[in-house]
């Protein structure tokens, strides 16, 4: 968000926020664009982290277990101790009940998946934008579309 919006939200004047930025005392990460606009990155509110794993059919249970182990290893490497594992068997184009519960839970601030397609075959960018707008985020280990 722009520095002026951040300052208003914090109840300080823009000039005070600008001085804090220039002196390196702004309490949140911020950067200045070439245009001169200062953007403030508000930290995500701490919430739960969910590691979401999915395979298409029940005969892929071994793949599901390996996927869960890779997600756990990643979460531990990031220092995310309090995570919850949600594993599901179901086609990418069918309704996934456990995923819907995770998405509907406002206490979940971070959803970690191995691949985009494990979360959603279509509309991933839309889903990501909606979650980001509510202060939540998706972390993808192997980004196929990068």
mmCIF file of N, CA and C in Angstrom, residues 4-93:
data_model
loop_
_atom_site.group_PDB
_atom_site.id
_atom_site.type_symbol
_atom_site.label_atom_id
_atom_site.label_comp_id
_atom_site.label_asym_id
_atom_site.label_seq_id
_atom_site.Cartn_x
_atom_site.Cartn_y
_atom_site.Cartn_z
ATOM 1 N N UNK A 4 1.203 7.001 2.140
ATOM 2 C CA UNK A 4 0.162 7.903 2.652
ATOM 3 C C UNK A 4 -1.011 7.115 3.242
ATOM 4 N N UNK A 5 -1.390 6.032 2.575
ATOM 5 C CA UNK A 5 -2.488 5.197 3.089
ATOM 6 C C UNK A 5 -2.082 4.515 4.391
ATOM 7 N N UNK A 6 -0.835 4.015 4.425
ATOM 8 C CA UNK A 6 -0.341 3.372 5.633
ATOM 9 C C UNK A 6 -0.324 4.348 6.799
ATOM 10 N N UNK A 7 0.161 5.581 6.546
ATOM 11 C CA UNK A 7 0.241 6.599 7.603
ATOM 12 C C UNK A 7 -1.155 6.907 8.150
ATOM 13 N N UNK A 8 -2.122 7.080 7.257
ATOM 14 C CA UNK A 8 -3.495 7.374 7.682
ATOM 15 C C UNK A 8 -4.039 6.231 8.534
ATOM 16 N N UNK A 9 -3.779 4.995 8.111
ATOM 17 C CA UNK A 9 -4.255 3.813 8.839
ATOM 18 C C UNK A 9 -3.619 3.717 10.227
ATOM 19 N N UNK A 10 -2.370 4.180 10.353
ATOM 20 C CA UNK A 10 -1.661 4.122 11.630
ATOM 21 C C UNK A 10 -1.940 5.332 12.522
ATOM 22 N N UNK A 11 -2.589 6.350 11.953
ATOM 23 C CA UNK A 11 -2.896 7.547 12.732
ATOM 24 C C UNK A 11 -1.721 8.498 12.880
ATOM 25 N N UNK A 12 -0.805 8.467 11.912
ATOM 26 C CA UNK A 12 0.316 9.409 11.920
ATOM 27 C C UNK A 12 0.260 10.232 10.644
ATOM 28 N N UNK A 13 0.920 11.360 10.651
ATOM 29 C CA UNK A 13 0.913 12.197 9.456
ATOM 30 C C UNK A 13 1.817 11.585 8.395
ATOM 31 N N UNK A 14 1.543 11.939 7.139
ATOM 32 C CA UNK A 14 2.353 11.446 6.045
ATOM 33 C C UNK A 14 3.795 11.909 6.215
ATOM 34 N N UNK A 15 3.990 13.155 6.635
ATOM 35 C CA UNK A 15 5.335 13.694 6.807
ATOM 36 C C UNK A 15 6.133 12.891 7.845
ATOM 37 N N UNK A 16 5.485 12.520 8.932
ATOM 38 C CA UNK A 16 6.151 11.698 9.950
ATOM 39 C C UNK A 16 6.541 10.347 9.371
ATOM 40 N N UNK A 17 5.636 9.713 8.647
ATOM 41 C CA UNK A 17 5.919 8.420 8.033
ATOM 42 C C UNK A 17 7.054 8.553 7.013
ATOM 43 N N UNK A 18 7.047 9.631 6.244
ATOM 44 C CA UNK A 18 8.101 9.856 5.252
ATOM 45 C C UNK A 18 9.457 10.015 5.946
ATOM 46 N N UNK A 19 9.480 10.765 7.041
ATOM 47 C CA UNK A 19 10.737 10.933 7.798
ATOM 48 C C UNK A 19 11.221 9.595 8.351
ATOM 49 N N UNK A 20 10.296 8.793 8.877
ATOM 50 C CA UNK A 20 10.668 7.476 9.369
ATOM 51 C C UNK A 20 11.282 6.636 8.248
ATOM 52 N N UNK A 21 10.661 6.690 7.053
ATOM 53 C CA UNK A 21 11.167 5.931 5.917
ATOM 54 C C UNK A 21 12.577 6.393 5.551
ATOM 55 N N UNK A 22 12.767 7.703 5.453
ATOM 56 C CA UNK A 22 14.071 8.250 5.058
ATOM 57 C C UNK A 22 15.164 7.928 6.078
ATOM 58 N N UNK A 23 14.820 7.868 7.352
ATOM 59 C CA UNK A 23 15.816 7.596 8.391
ATOM 60 C C UNK A 23 15.961 6.099 8.682
ATOM 61 N N UNK A 24 15.163 5.268 7.979
ATOM 62 C CA UNK A 24 15.239 3.825 8.194
ATOM 63 C C UNK A 24 14.533 3.363 9.449
ATOM 64 N N UNK A 25 13.634 4.171 9.991
ATOM 65 C CA UNK A 25 12.948 3.831 11.241
ATOM 66 C C UNK A 25 11.489 3.416 11.047
ATOM 67 N N UNK A 26 11.076 3.273 9.814
ATOM 68 C CA UNK A 26 9.700 2.833 9.553
ATOM 69 C C UNK A 26 9.567 1.408 10.092
ATOM 70 N N UNK A 27 8.543 1.121 10.904
ATOM 71 C CA UNK A 27 8.453 -0.192 11.568
ATOM 72 C C UNK A 27 8.015 -1.354 10.673
ATOM 73 N N UNK A 28 7.825 -1.100 9.392
ATOM 74 C CA UNK A 28 7.432 -2.149 8.453
ATOM 75 C C UNK A 28 8.308 -2.045 7.203
ATOM 76 N N UNK A 29 8.464 -3.132 6.439
ATOM 77 C CA UNK A 29 9.253 -3.059 5.218
ATOM 78 C C UNK A 29 8.614 -2.108 4.199
ATOM 79 N N UNK A 30 9.452 -1.335 3.524
ATOM 80 C CA UNK A 30 8.962 -0.407 2.503
ATOM 81 C C UNK A 30 10.031 -0.233 1.439
ATOM 82 N N UNK A 31 9.583 0.149 0.236
ATOM 83 C CA UNK A 31 10.533 0.408 -0.855
ATOM 84 C C UNK A 31 10.023 1.568 -1.691
ATOM 85 N N UNK A 32 10.978 2.235 -2.332
ATOM 86 C CA UNK A 32 10.615 3.380 -3.164
ATOM 87 C C UNK A 32 10.730 2.987 -4.628
ATOM 88 N N UNK A 33 9.690 3.256 -5.389
ATOM 89 C CA UNK A 33 9.679 2.959 -6.809
ATOM 90 C C UNK A 33 10.442 4.046 -7.563
ATOM 91 N N UNK A 34 10.864 3.794 -8.795
ATOM 92 C CA UNK A 34 11.555 4.823 -9.576
ATOM 93 C C UNK A 34 10.722 6.091 -9.742
ATOM 94 N N UNK A 35 9.406 5.966 -9.690
ATOM 95 C CA UNK A 35 8.525 7.133 -9.808
ATOM 96 C C UNK A 35 8.533 7.990 -8.548
ATOM 97 N N UNK A 36 9.100 7.457 -7.456
ATOM 98 C CA UNK A 36 9.133 8.181 -6.191
ATOM 99 C C UNK A 36 8.105 7.697 -5.187
ATOM 100 N N UNK A 37 7.141 6.927 -5.652
ATOM 101 C CA UNK A 37 6.106 6.401 -4.758
ATOM 102 C C UNK A 37 6.737 5.423 -3.767
ATOM 103 N N UNK A 38 6.359 5.555 -2.520
ATOM 104 C CA UNK A 38 6.859 4.650 -1.483
ATOM 105 C C UNK A 38 5.762 3.636 -1.173
ATOM 106 N N UNK A 39 6.103 2.361 -1.328
ATOM 107 C CA UNK A 39 5.151 1.289 -1.043
ATOM 108 C C UNK A 39 5.533 0.604 0.260
ATOM 109 N N UNK A 40 4.538 0.421 1.116
ATOM 110 C CA UNK A 40 4.728 -0.227 2.414
ATOM 111 C C UNK A 40 4.158 -1.628 2.321
ATOM 112 N N UNK A 41 4.914 -2.607 2.808
ATOM 113 C CA UNK A 41 4.450 -3.987 2.839
ATOM 114 C C UNK A 41 4.070 -4.319 4.270
ATOM 115 N N UNK A 42 2.779 -4.423 4.507
ATOM 116 C CA UNK A 42 2.328 -4.770 5.848
ATOM 117 C C UNK A 42 2.534 -6.264 6.072
ATOM 118 N N UNK A 43 3.059 -6.631 7.236
ATOM 119 C CA UNK A 43 3.244 -8.052 7.513
ATOM 120 C C UNK A 43 1.900 -8.754 7.627
ATOM 121 N N UNK A 44 1.896 -10.014 7.217
ATOM 122 C CA UNK A 44 0.670 -10.798 7.337
ATOM 123 C C UNK A 44 0.352 -11.038 8.801
ATOM 124 N N UNK A 45 -0.920 -10.974 9.165
ATOM 125 C CA UNK A 45 -1.246 -11.322 10.539
ATOM 126 C C UNK A 45 -0.916 -12.786 10.754
ATOM 127 N N UNK A 46 -0.383 -13.086 11.922
ATOM 128 C CA UNK A 46 -0.034 -14.474 12.192
ATOM 129 C C UNK A 46 -1.306 -15.295 12.332
ATOM 130 N N UNK A 47 -1.345 -16.305 11.593
ATOM 131 C CA UNK A 47 -2.460 -17.240 11.636
ATOM 132 C C UNK A 47 -1.897 -18.625 11.444
ATOM 133 N N UNK A 48 -2.747 -19.549 11.172
ATOM 134 C CA UNK A 48 -2.299 -20.925 11.003
ATOM 135 C C UNK A 48 -1.748 -21.143 9.599
ATOM 136 N N UNK A 49 -0.821 -22.070 9.505
ATOM 137 C CA UNK A 49 -0.285 -22.510 8.219
ATOM 138 C C UNK A 49 -0.861 -23.884 7.934
ATOM 139 N N UNK A 50 -1.392 -24.047 6.725
ATOM 140 C CA UNK A 50 -1.930 -25.338 6.307
ATOM 141 C C UNK A 50 -1.096 -25.852 5.145
ATOM 142 N N UNK A 51 -0.619 -27.079 5.270
ATOM 143 C CA UNK A 51 0.079 -27.766 4.187
ATOM 144 C C UNK A 51 -0.970 -28.608 3.485
ATOM 145 N N UNK A 52 -1.258 -28.273 2.220
ATOM 146 C CA UNK A 52 -2.330 -28.954 1.489
ATOM 147 C C UNK A 52 -1.727 -29.869 0.427
ATOM 148 N N UNK A 53 -2.051 -31.155 0.525
ATOM 149 C CA UNK A 53 -1.585 -32.149 -0.436
ATOM 150 C C UNK A 53 -2.791 -32.819 -1.068
ATOM 151 N N UNK A 54 -2.676 -33.115 -2.369
ATOM 152 C CA UNK A 54 -3.795 -33.749 -3.064
ATOM 153 C C UNK A 54 -3.275 -34.655 -4.174
ATOM 154 N N UNK A 55 -3.921 -35.778 -4.326
ATOM 155 C CA UNK A 55 -3.709 -36.664 -5.469
ATOM 156 C C UNK A 55 -5.074 -36.953 -6.078
ATOM 157 N N UNK A 56 -5.060 -37.436 -7.311
ATOM 158 C CA UNK A 56 -6.315 -37.635 -8.038
ATOM 159 C C UNK A 56 -7.068 -38.901 -7.671
ATOM 160 N N UNK A 57 -6.339 -39.971 -7.338
ATOM 161 C CA UNK A 57 -7.036 -41.228 -7.078
ATOM 162 C C UNK A 57 -6.415 -41.970 -5.894
ATOM 163 N N UNK A 58 -7.191 -42.890 -5.345
ATOM 164 C CA UNK A 58 -6.773 -43.622 -4.147
ATOM 165 C C UNK A 58 -5.552 -44.504 -4.390
ATOM 166 N N UNK A 59 -5.306 -44.912 -5.629
ATOM 167 C CA UNK A 59 -4.132 -45.738 -5.894
ATOM 168 C C UNK A 59 -2.827 -44.928 -5.874
ATOM 169 N N UNK A 60 -2.921 -43.631 -5.602
ATOM 170 C CA UNK A 60 -1.737 -42.765 -5.507
ATOM 171 C C UNK A 60 -1.400 -42.406 -4.060
ATOM 172 N N UNK A 61 -1.824 -43.240 -3.114
ATOM 173 C CA UNK A 61 -1.598 -42.945 -1.696
ATOM 174 C C UNK A 61 -0.128 -42.780 -1.350
ATOM 175 N N UNK A 62 0.747 -43.577 -1.982
ATOM 176 C CA UNK A 62 2.177 -43.425 -1.721
ATOM 177 C C UNK A 62 2.667 -42.051 -2.174
ATOM 178 N N UNK A 63 2.156 -41.583 -3.316
ATOM 179 C CA UNK A 63 2.510 -40.246 -3.802
ATOM 180 C C UNK A 63 2.025 -39.179 -2.820
ATOM 181 N N UNK A 64 0.839 -39.390 -2.267
ATOM 182 C CA UNK A 64 0.291 -38.444 -1.304
ATOM 183 C C UNK A 64 1.179 -38.361 -0.061
ATOM 184 N N UNK A 65 1.626 -39.501 0.418
ATOM 185 C CA UNK A 65 2.506 -39.525 1.597
ATOM 186 C C UNK A 65 3.832 -38.813 1.314
ATOM 187 N N UNK A 66 4.408 -39.053 0.135
ATOM 188 C CA UNK A 66 5.664 -38.378 -0.228
ATOM 189 C C UNK A 66 5.456 -36.868 -0.347
ATOM 190 N N UNK A 67 4.333 -36.475 -0.904
ATOM 191 C CA UNK A 67 4.005 -35.057 -1.041
ATOM 192 C C UNK A 67 3.913 -34.393 0.339
ATOM 193 N N UNK A 68 3.238 -35.057 1.269
ATOM 194 C CA UNK A 68 3.103 -34.539 2.630
ATOM 195 C C UNK A 68 4.476 -34.394 3.276
ATOM 196 N N UNK A 69 5.339 -35.373 3.099
ATOM 197 C CA UNK A 69 6.680 -35.311 3.695
ATOM 198 C C UNK A 69 7.493 -34.150 3.123
ATOM 199 N N UNK A 70 7.380 -33.904 1.802
ATOM 200 C CA UNK A 70 8.097 -32.775 1.192
ATOM 201 C C UNK A 70 7.567 -31.451 1.727
ATOM 202 N N UNK A 71 6.255 -31.346 1.893
ATOM 203 C CA UNK A 71 5.665 -30.118 2.433
ATOM 204 C C UNK A 71 6.109 -29.888 3.877
ATOM 205 N N UNK A 72 6.137 -30.959 4.677
ATOM 206 C CA UNK A 72 6.584 -30.831 6.067
ATOM 207 C C UNK A 72 8.044 -30.386 6.126
ATOM 208 N N UNK A 73 8.885 -30.972 5.288
ATOM 209 C CA UNK A 73 10.304 -30.603 5.276
ATOM 210 C C UNK A 73 10.470 -29.129 4.911
ATOM 211 N N UNK A 74 9.693 -28.655 3.945
ATOM 212 C CA UNK A 74 9.761 -27.252 3.543
ATOM 213 C C UNK A 74 9.313 -26.340 4.687
ATOM 214 N N UNK A 75 8.202 -26.682 5.316
ATOM 215 C CA UNK A 75 7.676 -25.859 6.417
ATOM 216 C C UNK A 75 8.677 -25.794 7.564
ATOM 217 N N UNK A 76 9.286 -26.904 7.883
ATOM 218 C CA UNK A 76 10.278 -26.922 8.959
ATOM 219 C C UNK A 76 11.504 -26.100 8.587
ATOM 220 N N UNK A 77 11.925 -26.152 7.316
ATOM 221 C CA UNK A 77 13.075 -25.361 6.859
ATOM 222 C C UNK A 77 12.777 -23.862 6.933
ATOM 223 N N UNK A 78 11.508 -23.496 6.795
ATOM 224 C CA UNK A 78 11.112 -22.089 6.880
ATOM 225 C C UNK A 78 10.926 -21.632 8.327
ATOM 226 N N UNK A 79 10.936 -22.577 9.258
ATOM 227 C CA UNK A 79 10.729 -22.246 10.662
ATOM 228 C C UNK A 79 9.270 -22.142 11.052
ATOM 229 N N UNK A 80 8.387 -22.701 10.245
ATOM 230 C CA UNK A 80 6.957 -22.680 10.536
ATOM 231 C C UNK A 80 6.614 -23.910 11.361
ATOM 232 N N UNK A 81 6.663 -23.770 12.657
ATOM 233 C CA UNK A 81 6.473 -24.919 13.542
ATOM 234 C C UNK A 81 5.012 -25.347 13.642
ATOM 235 N N UNK A 82 4.107 -24.410 13.795
ATOM 236 C CA UNK A 82 2.704 -24.755 14.032
ATOM 237 C C UNK A 82 1.917 -24.871 12.751
ATOM 238 N N UNK A 83 2.076 -25.960 12.038
ATOM 239 C CA UNK A 83 1.329 -26.145 10.801
ATOM 240 C C UNK A 83 0.372 -27.315 10.938
ATOM 241 N N UNK A 84 -0.601 -27.321 10.059
ATOM 242 C CA UNK A 84 -1.604 -28.386 10.012
ATOM 243 C C UNK A 84 -1.525 -29.023 8.630
ATOM 244 N N UNK A 85 -1.611 -30.330 8.561
ATOM 245 C CA UNK A 85 -1.563 -31.038 7.280
ATOM 246 C C UNK A 85 -2.983 -31.408 6.870
ATOM 247 N N UNK A 86 -3.343 -31.056 5.643
ATOM 248 C CA UNK A 86 -4.629 -31.446 5.071
ATOM 249 C C UNK A 86 -4.313 -32.205 3.790
ATOM 250 N N UNK A 87 -4.635 -33.501 3.775
ATOM 251 C CA UNK A 87 -4.389 -34.350 2.607
ATOM 252 C C UNK A 87 -5.725 -34.821 2.066
ATOM 253 N N UNK A 88 -5.827 -34.834 0.746
ATOM 254 C CA UNK A 88 -7.115 -35.147 0.140
ATOM 255 C C UNK A 88 -6.912 -35.955 -1.147
ATOM 256 N N UNK A 89 -7.836 -36.844 -1.411
ATOM 257 C CA UNK A 89 -7.842 -37.599 -2.655
ATOM 258 C C UNK A 89 -9.040 -37.102 -3.456
ATOM 259 N N UNK A 90 -8.769 -36.610 -4.657
ATOM 260 C CA UNK A 90 -9.860 -36.121 -5.494
ATOM 261 C C UNK A 90 -9.341 -35.449 -6.739
ATOM 262 N N UNK A 91 -10.102 -35.512 -7.794
ATOM 263 C CA UNK A 91 -9.733 -34.920 -9.072
ATOM 264 C C UNK A 91 -9.598 -33.406 -8.952
ATOM 265 N N UNK A 92 -8.731 -32.831 -9.767
ATOM 266 C CA UNK A 92 -8.494 -31.384 -9.734
ATOM 267 C C UNK A 92 -9.720 -30.592 -10.155
ATOM 268 N N UNK A 93 -10.602 -31.193 -10.933
ATOM 269 C CA UNK A 93 -11.771 -30.472 -11.417
ATOM 270 C C UNK A 93 -13.027 -30.730 -10.587
#
